[in-house]
Coordinates of C-alpha atoms and ligand atoms in Angstrom, one line a residue:
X1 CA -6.8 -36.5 3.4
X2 CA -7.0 -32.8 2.2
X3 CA -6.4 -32.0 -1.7
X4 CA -3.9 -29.2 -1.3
X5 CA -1.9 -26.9 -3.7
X6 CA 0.8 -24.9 -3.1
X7 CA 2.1 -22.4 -5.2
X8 CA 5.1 -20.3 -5.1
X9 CA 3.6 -17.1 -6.8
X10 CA -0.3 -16.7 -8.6
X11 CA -1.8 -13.8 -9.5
X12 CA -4.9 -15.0 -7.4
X13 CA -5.8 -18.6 -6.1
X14 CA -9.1 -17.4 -7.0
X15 CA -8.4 -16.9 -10.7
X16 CA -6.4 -20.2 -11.0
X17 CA -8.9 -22.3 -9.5
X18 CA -11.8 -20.8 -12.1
X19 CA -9.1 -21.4 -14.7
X20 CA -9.1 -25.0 -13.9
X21 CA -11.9 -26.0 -12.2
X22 CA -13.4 -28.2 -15.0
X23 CA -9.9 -30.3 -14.2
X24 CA -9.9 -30.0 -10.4
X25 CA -11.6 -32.1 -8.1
X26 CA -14.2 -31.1 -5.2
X27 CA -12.8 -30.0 -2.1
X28 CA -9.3 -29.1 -3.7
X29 CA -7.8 -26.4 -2.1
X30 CA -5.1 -23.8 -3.7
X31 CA -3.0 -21.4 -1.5
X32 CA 0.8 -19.4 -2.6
X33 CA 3.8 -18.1 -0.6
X34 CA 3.1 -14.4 -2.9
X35 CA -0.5 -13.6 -4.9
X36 CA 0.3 -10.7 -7.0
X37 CA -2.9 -9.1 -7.9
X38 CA -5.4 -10.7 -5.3
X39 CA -9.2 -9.7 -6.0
X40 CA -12.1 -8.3 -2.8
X41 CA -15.5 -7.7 -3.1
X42 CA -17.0 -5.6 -5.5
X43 CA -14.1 -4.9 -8.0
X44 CA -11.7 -4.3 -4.9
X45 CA -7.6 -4.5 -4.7
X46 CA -6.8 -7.3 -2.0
X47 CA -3.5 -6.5 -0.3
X48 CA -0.6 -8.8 -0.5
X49 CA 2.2 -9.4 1.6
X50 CA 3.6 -12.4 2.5
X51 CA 2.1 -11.8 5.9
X52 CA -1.4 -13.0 4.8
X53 CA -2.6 -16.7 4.2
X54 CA -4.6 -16.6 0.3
X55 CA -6.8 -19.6 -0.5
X56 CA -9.4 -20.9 -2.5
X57 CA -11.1 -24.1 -1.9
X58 CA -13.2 -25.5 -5.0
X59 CA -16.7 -27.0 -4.1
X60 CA -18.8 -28.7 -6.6
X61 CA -22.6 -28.6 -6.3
X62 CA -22.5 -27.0 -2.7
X63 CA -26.0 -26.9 -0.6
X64 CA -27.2 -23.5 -0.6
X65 CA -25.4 -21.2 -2.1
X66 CA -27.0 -18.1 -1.1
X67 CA -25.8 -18.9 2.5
X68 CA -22.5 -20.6 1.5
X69 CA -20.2 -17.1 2.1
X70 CA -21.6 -16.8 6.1
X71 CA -20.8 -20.5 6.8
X72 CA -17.5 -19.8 5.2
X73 CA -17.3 -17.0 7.6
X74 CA -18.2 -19.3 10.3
X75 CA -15.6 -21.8 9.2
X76 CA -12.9 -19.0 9.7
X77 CA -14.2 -18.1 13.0
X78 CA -13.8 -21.9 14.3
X79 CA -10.7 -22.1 12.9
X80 CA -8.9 -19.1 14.3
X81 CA -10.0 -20.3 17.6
X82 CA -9.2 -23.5 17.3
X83 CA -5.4 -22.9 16.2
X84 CA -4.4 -19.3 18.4
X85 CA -3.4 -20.2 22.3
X86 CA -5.8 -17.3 23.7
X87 CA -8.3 -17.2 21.2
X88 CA -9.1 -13.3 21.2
X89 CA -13.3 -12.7 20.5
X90 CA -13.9 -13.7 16.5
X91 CA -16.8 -12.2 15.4
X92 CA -18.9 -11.5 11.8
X93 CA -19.5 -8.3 10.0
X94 CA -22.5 -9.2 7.9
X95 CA -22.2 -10.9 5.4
X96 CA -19.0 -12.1 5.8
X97 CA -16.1 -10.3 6.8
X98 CA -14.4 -11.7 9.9
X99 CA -13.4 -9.5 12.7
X100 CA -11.5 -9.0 15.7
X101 CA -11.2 -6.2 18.2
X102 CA -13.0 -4.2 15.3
X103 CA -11.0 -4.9 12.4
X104 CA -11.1 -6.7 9.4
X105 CA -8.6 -9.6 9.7
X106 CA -10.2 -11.6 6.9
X107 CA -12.8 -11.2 3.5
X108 CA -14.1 -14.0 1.8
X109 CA -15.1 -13.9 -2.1
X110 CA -16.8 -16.6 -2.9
X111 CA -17.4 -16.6 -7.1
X112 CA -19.6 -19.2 -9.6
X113 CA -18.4 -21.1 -12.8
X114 CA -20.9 -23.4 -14.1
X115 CA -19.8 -25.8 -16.6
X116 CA -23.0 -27.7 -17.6
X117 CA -24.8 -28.8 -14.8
X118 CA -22.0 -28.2 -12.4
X119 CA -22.0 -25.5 -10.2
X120 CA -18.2 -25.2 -9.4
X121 CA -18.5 -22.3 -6.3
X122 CA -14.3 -20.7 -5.6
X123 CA -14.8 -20.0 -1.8
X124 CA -11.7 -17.3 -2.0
X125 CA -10.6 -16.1 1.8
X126 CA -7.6 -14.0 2.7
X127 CA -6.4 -14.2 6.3
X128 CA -4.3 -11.2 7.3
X129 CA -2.2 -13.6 9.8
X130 CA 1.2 -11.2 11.2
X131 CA 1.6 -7.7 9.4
X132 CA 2.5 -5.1 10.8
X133 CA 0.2 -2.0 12.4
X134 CA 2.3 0.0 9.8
X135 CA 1.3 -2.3 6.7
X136 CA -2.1 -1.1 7.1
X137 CA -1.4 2.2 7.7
X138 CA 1.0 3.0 4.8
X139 CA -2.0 1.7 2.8
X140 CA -4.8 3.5 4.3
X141 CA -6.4 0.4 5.4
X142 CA -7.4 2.0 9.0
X143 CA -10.7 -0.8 9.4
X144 CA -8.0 -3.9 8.5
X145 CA -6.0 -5.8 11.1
X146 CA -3.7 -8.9 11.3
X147 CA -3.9 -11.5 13.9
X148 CA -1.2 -10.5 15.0
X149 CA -1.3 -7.0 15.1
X150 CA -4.6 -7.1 17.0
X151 CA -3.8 -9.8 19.3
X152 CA -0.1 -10.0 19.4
X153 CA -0.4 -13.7 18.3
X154 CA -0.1 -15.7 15.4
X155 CA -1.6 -18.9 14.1
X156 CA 1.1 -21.4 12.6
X157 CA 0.5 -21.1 9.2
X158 CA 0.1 -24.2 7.8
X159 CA -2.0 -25.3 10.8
X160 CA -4.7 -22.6 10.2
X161 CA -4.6 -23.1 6.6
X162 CA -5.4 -26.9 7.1
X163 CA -7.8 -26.3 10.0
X164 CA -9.5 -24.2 7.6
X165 CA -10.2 -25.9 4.8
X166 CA -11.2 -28.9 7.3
X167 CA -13.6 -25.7 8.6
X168 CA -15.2 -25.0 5.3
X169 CA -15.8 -28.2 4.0
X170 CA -17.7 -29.0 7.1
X171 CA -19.8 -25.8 7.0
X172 CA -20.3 -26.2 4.0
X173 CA -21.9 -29.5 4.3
X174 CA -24.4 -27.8 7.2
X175 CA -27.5 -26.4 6.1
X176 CA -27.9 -23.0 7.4
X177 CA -30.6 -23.6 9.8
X178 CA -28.0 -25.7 12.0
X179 CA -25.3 -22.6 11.7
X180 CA -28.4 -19.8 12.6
X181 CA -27.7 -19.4 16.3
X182 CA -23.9 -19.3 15.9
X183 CA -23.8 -17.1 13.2
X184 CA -26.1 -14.4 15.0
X185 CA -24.4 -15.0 17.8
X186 CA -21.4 -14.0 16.3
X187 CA -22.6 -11.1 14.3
X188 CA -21.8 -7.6 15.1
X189 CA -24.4 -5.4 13.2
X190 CA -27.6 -6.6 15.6
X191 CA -29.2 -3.7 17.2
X192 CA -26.7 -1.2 15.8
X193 CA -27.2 1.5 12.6
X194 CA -26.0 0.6 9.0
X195 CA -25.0 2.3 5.8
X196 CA -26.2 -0.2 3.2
X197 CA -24.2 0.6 0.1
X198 CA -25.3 -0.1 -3.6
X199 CA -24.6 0.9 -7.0
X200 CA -28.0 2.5 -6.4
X201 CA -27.4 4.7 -3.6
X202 CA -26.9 4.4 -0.1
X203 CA -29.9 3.7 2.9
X204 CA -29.5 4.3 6.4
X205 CA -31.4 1.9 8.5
X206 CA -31.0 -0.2 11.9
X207 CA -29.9 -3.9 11.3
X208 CA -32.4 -5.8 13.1
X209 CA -32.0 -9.3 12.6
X210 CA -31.0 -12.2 10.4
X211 CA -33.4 -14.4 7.9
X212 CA -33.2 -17.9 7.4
X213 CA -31.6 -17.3 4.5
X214 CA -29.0 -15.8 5.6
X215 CA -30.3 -11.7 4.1
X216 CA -29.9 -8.8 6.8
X217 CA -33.4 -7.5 7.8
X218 CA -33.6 -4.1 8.2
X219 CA -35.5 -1.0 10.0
X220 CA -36.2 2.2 8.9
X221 CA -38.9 4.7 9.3
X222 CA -40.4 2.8 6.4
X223 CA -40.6 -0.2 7.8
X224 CA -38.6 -3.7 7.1
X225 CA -37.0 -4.5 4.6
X226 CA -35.0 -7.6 3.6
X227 CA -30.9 -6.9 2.5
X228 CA -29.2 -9.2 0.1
X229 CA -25.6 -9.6 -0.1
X230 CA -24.8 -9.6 -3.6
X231 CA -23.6 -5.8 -4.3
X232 CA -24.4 -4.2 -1.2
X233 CA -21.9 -3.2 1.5
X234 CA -22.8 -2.5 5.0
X235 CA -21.0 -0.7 6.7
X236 CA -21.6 1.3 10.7
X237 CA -22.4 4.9 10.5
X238 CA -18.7 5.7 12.7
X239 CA -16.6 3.6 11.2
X240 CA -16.2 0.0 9.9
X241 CA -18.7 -1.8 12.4
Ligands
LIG301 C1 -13.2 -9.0 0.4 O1 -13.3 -8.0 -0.4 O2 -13.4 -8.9 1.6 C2 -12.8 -10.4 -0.1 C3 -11.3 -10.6 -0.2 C4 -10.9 -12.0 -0.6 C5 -9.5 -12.2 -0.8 C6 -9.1 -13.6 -1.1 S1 -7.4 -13.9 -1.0 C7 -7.5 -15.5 -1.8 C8 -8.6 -15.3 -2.8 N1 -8.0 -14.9 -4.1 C9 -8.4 -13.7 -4.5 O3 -8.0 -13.1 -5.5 N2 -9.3 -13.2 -3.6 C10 -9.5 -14.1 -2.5

């Protein structure tokens, strides 16, 4: 039975989770109709329209956190396919954005809250399901997508909201080394040039491949060199991917 919370209008699912996670139980899962001030990565506005699926899913003590974000990515990947009739190609931008036909039709923000020994970890995804073209454009969002925009098909919403958390509470449960192969597989920065963007400054480099824990490696005329996901931003040298 999945632990599920609906809510009319939140500012973020993400926030009210961390509010109450010291009351919440593991695996609980928060979604709402409207979220009014929805956070991204790295200080960044996430877009709201009704058109887009928010939700947070609360895990206590989860195995590996340093590779929990890419098997949440994975969980979105299985889940899109499992609930669109033609399942278009799902792929990974590294670390975690999901993409289809080379746009970003979901970002994941997973944040900490430790209260004593717990570790509560708020896996935060946003699913752009059915806006329109023009909803991105008006906002200069040129590298962002819906599913339905991209493929001309749209998930049910409840369905892919409960296939998903189903998703990330499974992936979540795998240690990376059994999600490896499928998450290279689906990766599209392998063998292609990166920007990798930090608060210190930007590095151009080749992505090469994937550690076993989950950082990007890296080439450059210097050599190697192992990427973290933290702060940084990858991004390809033409455009998003
Ligand atoms: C990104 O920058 O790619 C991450 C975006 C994460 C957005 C989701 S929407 C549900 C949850 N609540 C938030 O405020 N953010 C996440």
């Amino acid at each position: 039975m999945q632990n599920l919370i609906y809510l009319e209008e939140v500012d973020s699912t993400n926030n009210y989770v961390k509010a109450r996670c010291g009351e919440l139980a593991d695996g609980v899962a928060v979604t709402a109709r409207i979220q009014t001030a929805g956070r991204g990565r790295r200080g960044h506005e996430w877009a709201d329209d009704e058109g887009m699926l928010p939700l947070s899913v609360l895990l206590k003590n989860p195995l590996d956190c340093d590779t929990l974000t890419a098997r949440v990515g994975l969980a979105v990947c299985d889940a899109i396919g499992k609930t669109l009739e033609n399942p278009p190609q799902v792929c990974l931008k590294w670390a975690n954005d999901v993409i289809v036909a080379n746009h970003k039709v979901c970002g994941i923000l997973c944040e900490s809250v430790f209260f004593g020994d717990c570790r509560n970890v708020i896996c935060g995804i946003g699913i752009n399901i059915s806006q329109s073209e023009d909803f991105f454009r008006e906002r200069n969002l040129p590298h962002a997508g819906s599913l339905w925009s991209l493929t001309g098909q749209a998930p049910d919403r409840e369905e892919l909201l409960k296939s998903v958390v189903e998703a990330v509470k499974l992936r979540a449960a795998m240690p990376f080394a059994d999600c490896y192969n499928e998450y290279k597989k689906r990766l599209v920065n392998l063998g292609l040039s990166v920007r990798i963007i930090s608060p210190s400054g930007e590095r151009i480099a080749t992505a090469v491949d994937v550690a076993p824990n989950g950082f990007l490696i890296c080439r450059d005329e210097d050599g190697e060199f192992a990427v973290s996901s933290g702060e940084v931003s990858v991004r390809g040298l033409d455009g998003y991917v």
